[in-house]
XYZ file of C-alpha atoms in Angstrom:
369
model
C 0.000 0.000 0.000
C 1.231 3.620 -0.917
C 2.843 5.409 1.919
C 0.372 7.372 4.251
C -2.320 4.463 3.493
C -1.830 2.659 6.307
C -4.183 2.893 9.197
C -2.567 2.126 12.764
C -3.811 1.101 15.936
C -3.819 4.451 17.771
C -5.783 5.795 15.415
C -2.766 8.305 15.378
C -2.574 10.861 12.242
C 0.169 12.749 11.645
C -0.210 16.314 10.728
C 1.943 18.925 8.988
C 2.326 22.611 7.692
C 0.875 24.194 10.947
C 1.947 27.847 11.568
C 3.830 27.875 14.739
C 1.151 29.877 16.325
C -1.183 26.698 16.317
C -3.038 25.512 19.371
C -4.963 22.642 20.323
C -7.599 24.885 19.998
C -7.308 25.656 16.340
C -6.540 22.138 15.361
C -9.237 20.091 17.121
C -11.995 23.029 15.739
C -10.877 21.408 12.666
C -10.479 17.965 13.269
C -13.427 17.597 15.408
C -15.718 18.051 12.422
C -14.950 14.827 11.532
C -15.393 12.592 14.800
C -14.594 12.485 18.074
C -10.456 13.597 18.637
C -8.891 11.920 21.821
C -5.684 13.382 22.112
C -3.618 16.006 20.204
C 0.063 16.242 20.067
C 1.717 19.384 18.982
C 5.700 19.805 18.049
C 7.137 23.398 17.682
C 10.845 24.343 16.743
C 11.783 21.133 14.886
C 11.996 22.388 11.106
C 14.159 24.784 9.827
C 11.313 27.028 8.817
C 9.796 27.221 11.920
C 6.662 25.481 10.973
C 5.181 23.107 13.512
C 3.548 19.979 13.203
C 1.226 18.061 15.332
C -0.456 14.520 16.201
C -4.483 13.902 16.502
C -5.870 10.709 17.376
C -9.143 9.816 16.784
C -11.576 7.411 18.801
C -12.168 5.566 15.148
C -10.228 4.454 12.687
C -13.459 5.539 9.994
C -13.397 9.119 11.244
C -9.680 9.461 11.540
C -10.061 8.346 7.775
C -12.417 11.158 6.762
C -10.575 13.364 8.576
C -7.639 12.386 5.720
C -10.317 12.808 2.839
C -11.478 16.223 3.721
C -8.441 17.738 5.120
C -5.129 16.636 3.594
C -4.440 19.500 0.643
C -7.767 20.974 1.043
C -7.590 23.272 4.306
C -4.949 26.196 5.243
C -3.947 27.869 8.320
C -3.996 31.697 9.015
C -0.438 32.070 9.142
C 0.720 29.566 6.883
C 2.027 28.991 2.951
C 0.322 25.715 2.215
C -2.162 23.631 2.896
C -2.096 20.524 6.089
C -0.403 17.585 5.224
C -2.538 14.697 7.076
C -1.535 11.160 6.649
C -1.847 7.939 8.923
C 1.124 8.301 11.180
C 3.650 5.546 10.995
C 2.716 2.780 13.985
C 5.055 2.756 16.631
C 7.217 -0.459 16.085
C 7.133 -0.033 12.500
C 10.211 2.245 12.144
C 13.749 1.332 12.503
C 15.400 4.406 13.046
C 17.868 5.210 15.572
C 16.866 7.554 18.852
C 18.015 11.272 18.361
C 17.169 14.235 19.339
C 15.655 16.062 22.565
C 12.238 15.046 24.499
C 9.063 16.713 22.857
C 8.523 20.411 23.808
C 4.772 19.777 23.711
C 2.494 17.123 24.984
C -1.067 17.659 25.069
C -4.319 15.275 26.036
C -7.933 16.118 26.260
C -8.728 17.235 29.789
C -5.180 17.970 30.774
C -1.613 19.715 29.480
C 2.167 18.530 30.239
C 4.834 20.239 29.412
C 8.300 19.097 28.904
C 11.255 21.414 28.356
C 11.396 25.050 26.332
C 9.768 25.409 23.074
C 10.120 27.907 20.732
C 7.683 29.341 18.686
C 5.027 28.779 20.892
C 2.576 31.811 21.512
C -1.552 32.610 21.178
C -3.384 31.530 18.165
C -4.740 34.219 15.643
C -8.814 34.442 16.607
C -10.048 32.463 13.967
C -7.439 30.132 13.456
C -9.423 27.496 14.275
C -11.687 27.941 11.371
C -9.265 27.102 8.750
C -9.474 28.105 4.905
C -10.719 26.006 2.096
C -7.804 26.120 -1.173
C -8.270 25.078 -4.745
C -6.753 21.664 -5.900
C -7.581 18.308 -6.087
C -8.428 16.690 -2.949
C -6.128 14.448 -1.696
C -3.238 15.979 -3.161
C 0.366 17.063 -2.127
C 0.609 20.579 -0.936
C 2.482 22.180 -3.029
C 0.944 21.299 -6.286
C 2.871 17.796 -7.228
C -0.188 15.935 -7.374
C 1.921 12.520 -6.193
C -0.167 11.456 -3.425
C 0.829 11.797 0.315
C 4.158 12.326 1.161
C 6.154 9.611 3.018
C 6.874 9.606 6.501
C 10.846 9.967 5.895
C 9.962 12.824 3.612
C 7.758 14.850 6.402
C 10.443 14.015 8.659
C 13.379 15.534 6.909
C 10.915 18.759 6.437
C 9.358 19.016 9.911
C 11.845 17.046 12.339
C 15.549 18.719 11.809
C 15.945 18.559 15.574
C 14.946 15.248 15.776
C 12.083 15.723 18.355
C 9.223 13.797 16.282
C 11.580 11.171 16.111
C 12.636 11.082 19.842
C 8.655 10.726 20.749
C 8.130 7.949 18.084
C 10.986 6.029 19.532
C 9.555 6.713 22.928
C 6.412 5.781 22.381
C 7.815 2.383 20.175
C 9.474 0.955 22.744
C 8.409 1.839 26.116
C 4.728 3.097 25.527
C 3.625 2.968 28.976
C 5.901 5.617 29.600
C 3.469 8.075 27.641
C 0.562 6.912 30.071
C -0.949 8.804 32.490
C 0.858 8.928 36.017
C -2.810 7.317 37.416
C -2.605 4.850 34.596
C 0.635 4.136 35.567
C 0.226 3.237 39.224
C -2.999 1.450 37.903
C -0.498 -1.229 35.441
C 1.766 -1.008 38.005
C -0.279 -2.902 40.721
C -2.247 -4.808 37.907
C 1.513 -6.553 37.181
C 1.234 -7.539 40.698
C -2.481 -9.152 40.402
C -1.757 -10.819 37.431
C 1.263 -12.944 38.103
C -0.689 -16.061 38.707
C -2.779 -15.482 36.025
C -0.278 -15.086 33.512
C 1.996 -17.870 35.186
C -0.151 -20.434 33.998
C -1.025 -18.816 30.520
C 3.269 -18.944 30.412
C 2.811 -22.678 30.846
C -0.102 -23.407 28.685
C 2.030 -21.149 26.289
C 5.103 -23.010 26.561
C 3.269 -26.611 26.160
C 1.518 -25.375 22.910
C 4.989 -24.691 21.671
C 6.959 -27.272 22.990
C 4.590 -29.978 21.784
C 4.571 -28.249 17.937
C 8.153 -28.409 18.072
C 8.386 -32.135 19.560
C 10.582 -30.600 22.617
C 9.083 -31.883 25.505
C 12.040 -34.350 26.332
C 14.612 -31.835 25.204
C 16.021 -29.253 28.149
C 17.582 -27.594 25.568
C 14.793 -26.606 23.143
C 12.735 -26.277 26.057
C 15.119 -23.602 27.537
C 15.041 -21.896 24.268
C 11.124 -21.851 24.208
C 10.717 -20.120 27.702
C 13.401 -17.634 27.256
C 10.886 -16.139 24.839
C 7.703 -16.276 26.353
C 7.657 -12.373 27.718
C 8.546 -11.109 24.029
C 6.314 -10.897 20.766
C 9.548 -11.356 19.130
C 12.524 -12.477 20.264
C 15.374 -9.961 18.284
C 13.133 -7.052 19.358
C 13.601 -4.084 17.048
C 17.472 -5.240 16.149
C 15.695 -7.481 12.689
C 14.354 -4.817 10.688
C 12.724 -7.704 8.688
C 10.748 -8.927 11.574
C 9.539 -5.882 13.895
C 7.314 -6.340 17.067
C 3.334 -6.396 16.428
C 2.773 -3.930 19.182
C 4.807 -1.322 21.074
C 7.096 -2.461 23.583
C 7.469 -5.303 21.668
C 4.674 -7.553 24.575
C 3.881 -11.571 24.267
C 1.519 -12.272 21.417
C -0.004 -14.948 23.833
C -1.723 -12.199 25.557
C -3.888 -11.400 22.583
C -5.803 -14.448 23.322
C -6.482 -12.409 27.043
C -8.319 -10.145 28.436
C -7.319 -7.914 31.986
C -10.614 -6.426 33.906
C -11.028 -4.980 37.452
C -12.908 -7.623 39.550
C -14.029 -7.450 43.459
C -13.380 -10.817 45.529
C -15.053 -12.090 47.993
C -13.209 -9.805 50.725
C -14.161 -7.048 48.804
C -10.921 -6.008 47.091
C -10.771 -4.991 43.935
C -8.041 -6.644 41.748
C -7.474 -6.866 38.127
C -7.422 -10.570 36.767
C -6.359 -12.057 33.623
C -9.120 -13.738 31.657
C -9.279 -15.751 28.648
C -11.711 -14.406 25.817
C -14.508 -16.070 24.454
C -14.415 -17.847 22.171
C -14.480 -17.290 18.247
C -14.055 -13.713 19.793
C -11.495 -11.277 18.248
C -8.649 -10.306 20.023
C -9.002 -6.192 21.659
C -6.350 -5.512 19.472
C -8.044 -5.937 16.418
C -11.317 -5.004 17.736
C -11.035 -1.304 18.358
C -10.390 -1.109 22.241
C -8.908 2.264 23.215
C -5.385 2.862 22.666
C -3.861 3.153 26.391
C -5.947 0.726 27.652
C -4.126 -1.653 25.193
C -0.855 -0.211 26.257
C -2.117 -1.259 30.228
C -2.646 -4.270 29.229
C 0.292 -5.371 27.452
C 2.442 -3.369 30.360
C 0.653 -5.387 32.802
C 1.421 -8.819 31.296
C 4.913 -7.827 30.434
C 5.735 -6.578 33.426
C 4.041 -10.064 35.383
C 5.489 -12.175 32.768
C 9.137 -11.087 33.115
C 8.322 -10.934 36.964
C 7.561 -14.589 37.022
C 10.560 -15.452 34.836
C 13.182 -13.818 37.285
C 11.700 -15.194 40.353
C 12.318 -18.441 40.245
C 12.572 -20.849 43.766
C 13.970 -24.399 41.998
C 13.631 -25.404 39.023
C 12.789 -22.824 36.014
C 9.812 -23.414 34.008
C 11.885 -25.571 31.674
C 13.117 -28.015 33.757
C 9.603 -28.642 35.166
C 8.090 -29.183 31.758
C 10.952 -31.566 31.315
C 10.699 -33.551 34.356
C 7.234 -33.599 34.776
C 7.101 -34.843 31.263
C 9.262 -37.397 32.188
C 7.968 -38.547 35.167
C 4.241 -38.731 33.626
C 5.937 -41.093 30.945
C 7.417 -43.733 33.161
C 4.176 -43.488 35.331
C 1.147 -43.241 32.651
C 2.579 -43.813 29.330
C 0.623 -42.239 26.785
C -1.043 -39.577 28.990
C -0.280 -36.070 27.971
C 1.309 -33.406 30.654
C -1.605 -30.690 30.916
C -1.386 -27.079 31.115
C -3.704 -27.245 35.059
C -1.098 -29.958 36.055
C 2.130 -27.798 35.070
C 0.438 -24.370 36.253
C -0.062 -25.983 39.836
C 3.104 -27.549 39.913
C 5.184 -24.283 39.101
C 3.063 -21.618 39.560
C 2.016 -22.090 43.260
C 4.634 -19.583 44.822
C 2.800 -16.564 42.279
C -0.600 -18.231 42.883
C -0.919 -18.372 47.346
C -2.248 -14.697 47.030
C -5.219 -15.651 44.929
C -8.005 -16.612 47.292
C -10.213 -17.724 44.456
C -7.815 -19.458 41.957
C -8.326 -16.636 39.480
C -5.582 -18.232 37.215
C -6.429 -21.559 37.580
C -9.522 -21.115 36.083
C -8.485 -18.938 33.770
C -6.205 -22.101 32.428
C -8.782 -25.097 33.395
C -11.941 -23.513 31.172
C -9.025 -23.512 27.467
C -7.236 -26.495 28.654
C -4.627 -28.655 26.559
């Protein structure tokens, strides 16, 4: 598909040619026209001619789409030469390019502003600016008059990021996107990490045993070793394989896709967020249009549970008790398979004591192997 064509799954569009007197003001006057806008990003001092650009996400992926249509080459500024460049920003993951650069000088969300070092060029918007101006030519095409479809995301960068501040923030966001949560959503994946560790110890095991029994590994420590050493990662070589990128930002197990994580009161009346298979024939909440950060909550919460797991080991690692359970079911019940309930209580009772009502055991027992 031609550059700019590609939809991502924050919704996220990428905006340039805005004055650097814009303000989220201005911009979501415009954008707002076409849907609901959930957050607005705007970059000033990064381009040699002083023009800024920005980020909107939309709630939608149709209305950040018909915010492309009617926009992109058609509306300009007070205050600037051409016309708004808006394409489908490039999804974080999907870009290979090295760090550089300086934090953002601008971050702004609906229903709150932070601020991170100076900017320049910053300043009140003209009254009116949010209006906008309509500008001959055909719709859809490049500012400027070449009439070659959207510009590529290299090609905006070079123009709009000299400083290398877009770049910095897509980097940021690529491979540690909790860090652009909330500091409530934060604390909130923070303690869900906690929750969730027997919950996702046993989906590690069921995970492992799916793979370990496609590959034929289950009497090989070796293999097996290499199997679990993977389990917290969508892919294993990270970003370092520019021919095989992570699926999702900070790069988080592709088991969990076949999860859920909700807020559920026990018995005592705690509240505590819990792991839960989906239902099934029921598409995963990545593909089904679940909010952005609550995606990034999730996958920070497994991660983080996952990798906790993994390091806190008391005997044998999770491969050696694949192996020698494996073993030991063979010389007792030949022919009997090693189940994903059976390894789960065997390794994951240290991470499960907590869990009054065998949350993860459940969560395993109702999609057994």
């Amino acid at each position: 598909m031609a550059a700019g064509t590609v939809p991502n799954l924050e919704n996220k569009l990428f905006v340039g040619g805005c004055p650097p007197t814009s303000d989220e003001e201005a911009l979501r006057a415009i954008f707002e026209k076409h849907g609901t806008v959930d957050e607005i990003f705007i970059m000033r001092g990064g381009s040699r001619s002083g023009m800024a650009c920005a980020f909107v996400r939309f709630a939608t992926q149709e209305t950040a789409q018909r915010a492309i249509d009617a926009i992109h080459g058609n509306v300009t500024l007070p205050d600037a030469s051409e016309p708004l460049v808006v394409r489908w920003a490039d999804a974080p993951g999907s870009r290979g390019r090295e760090s550089r650069g300086r934090q953002p000088n601008e971050r702004r969300r609906s229903g709150g502003d932070r601020r991170s070092g100076g900017g320049g060029g910053g300043g009140k918007a003209k009254k009116g600016s949010g209006k906008g101006s309509s500008k001959g030519g055909k719709k859809g095409s490049s500012p400027g008059g070449e009439g070659e479809g959207v510009p590529s995301m290299d090609e905006l960068l070079q123009k709009y990021d000299t400083d290398g501040t877009i770049t910095r923030l897509m980097e940021l966001e690529r491979e540690s996107p909790e860090a652009m949560l909330e500091p409530a959503q934060l604390e909130e994946a923070t303690a869900g990490a906690e929750h969730l560790r027997c919950g996702v110890c046993r989906a590690m095991c069921k995970q492992a045993l799916v793979e370990a029994r496609a590959a034929k590994a289950l009497r090989d420590e070796e293999s097996l070793s290499a199997i679990t050493a993977s389990l917290c990662v969508g892919v294993p070589t990270g970003y370092d394989d520019p021919e095989n990128q992570p699926k999702y930002p900070g790069n988080p197990p592709l088991w969990g896709e076949r999860y859920r994580v909700r807020k559920r009161r026990g018995a005592g009346g705690e509240e505590r967020w819990r792991l839960e298979p989906l239902p099934k024939k029921a598409a995963p909440e990545e593909q089904s249009g679940a909010e952005y950060d609550s995606l990034v909550m999730k996958h920070a919460m497994i991660t983080r549970a996952c990798r906790a797991v993994e390091s806190d080991v008391d005997g044998d690692d999770l491969a050696e008790t694949i192996y020698s359970l494996a073993a030991s079911l063979a010389a007792s019940q030949p022919g009997k398979k090693l189940g994903a309930a059976a390894l789960g209580d065997a390794f994951c009772a240290r991470h499960c004591e907590a869990e009054s009502g065998g949350e993860g055991k459940a969560a395993t027992d109702r999609d057994e192997l």
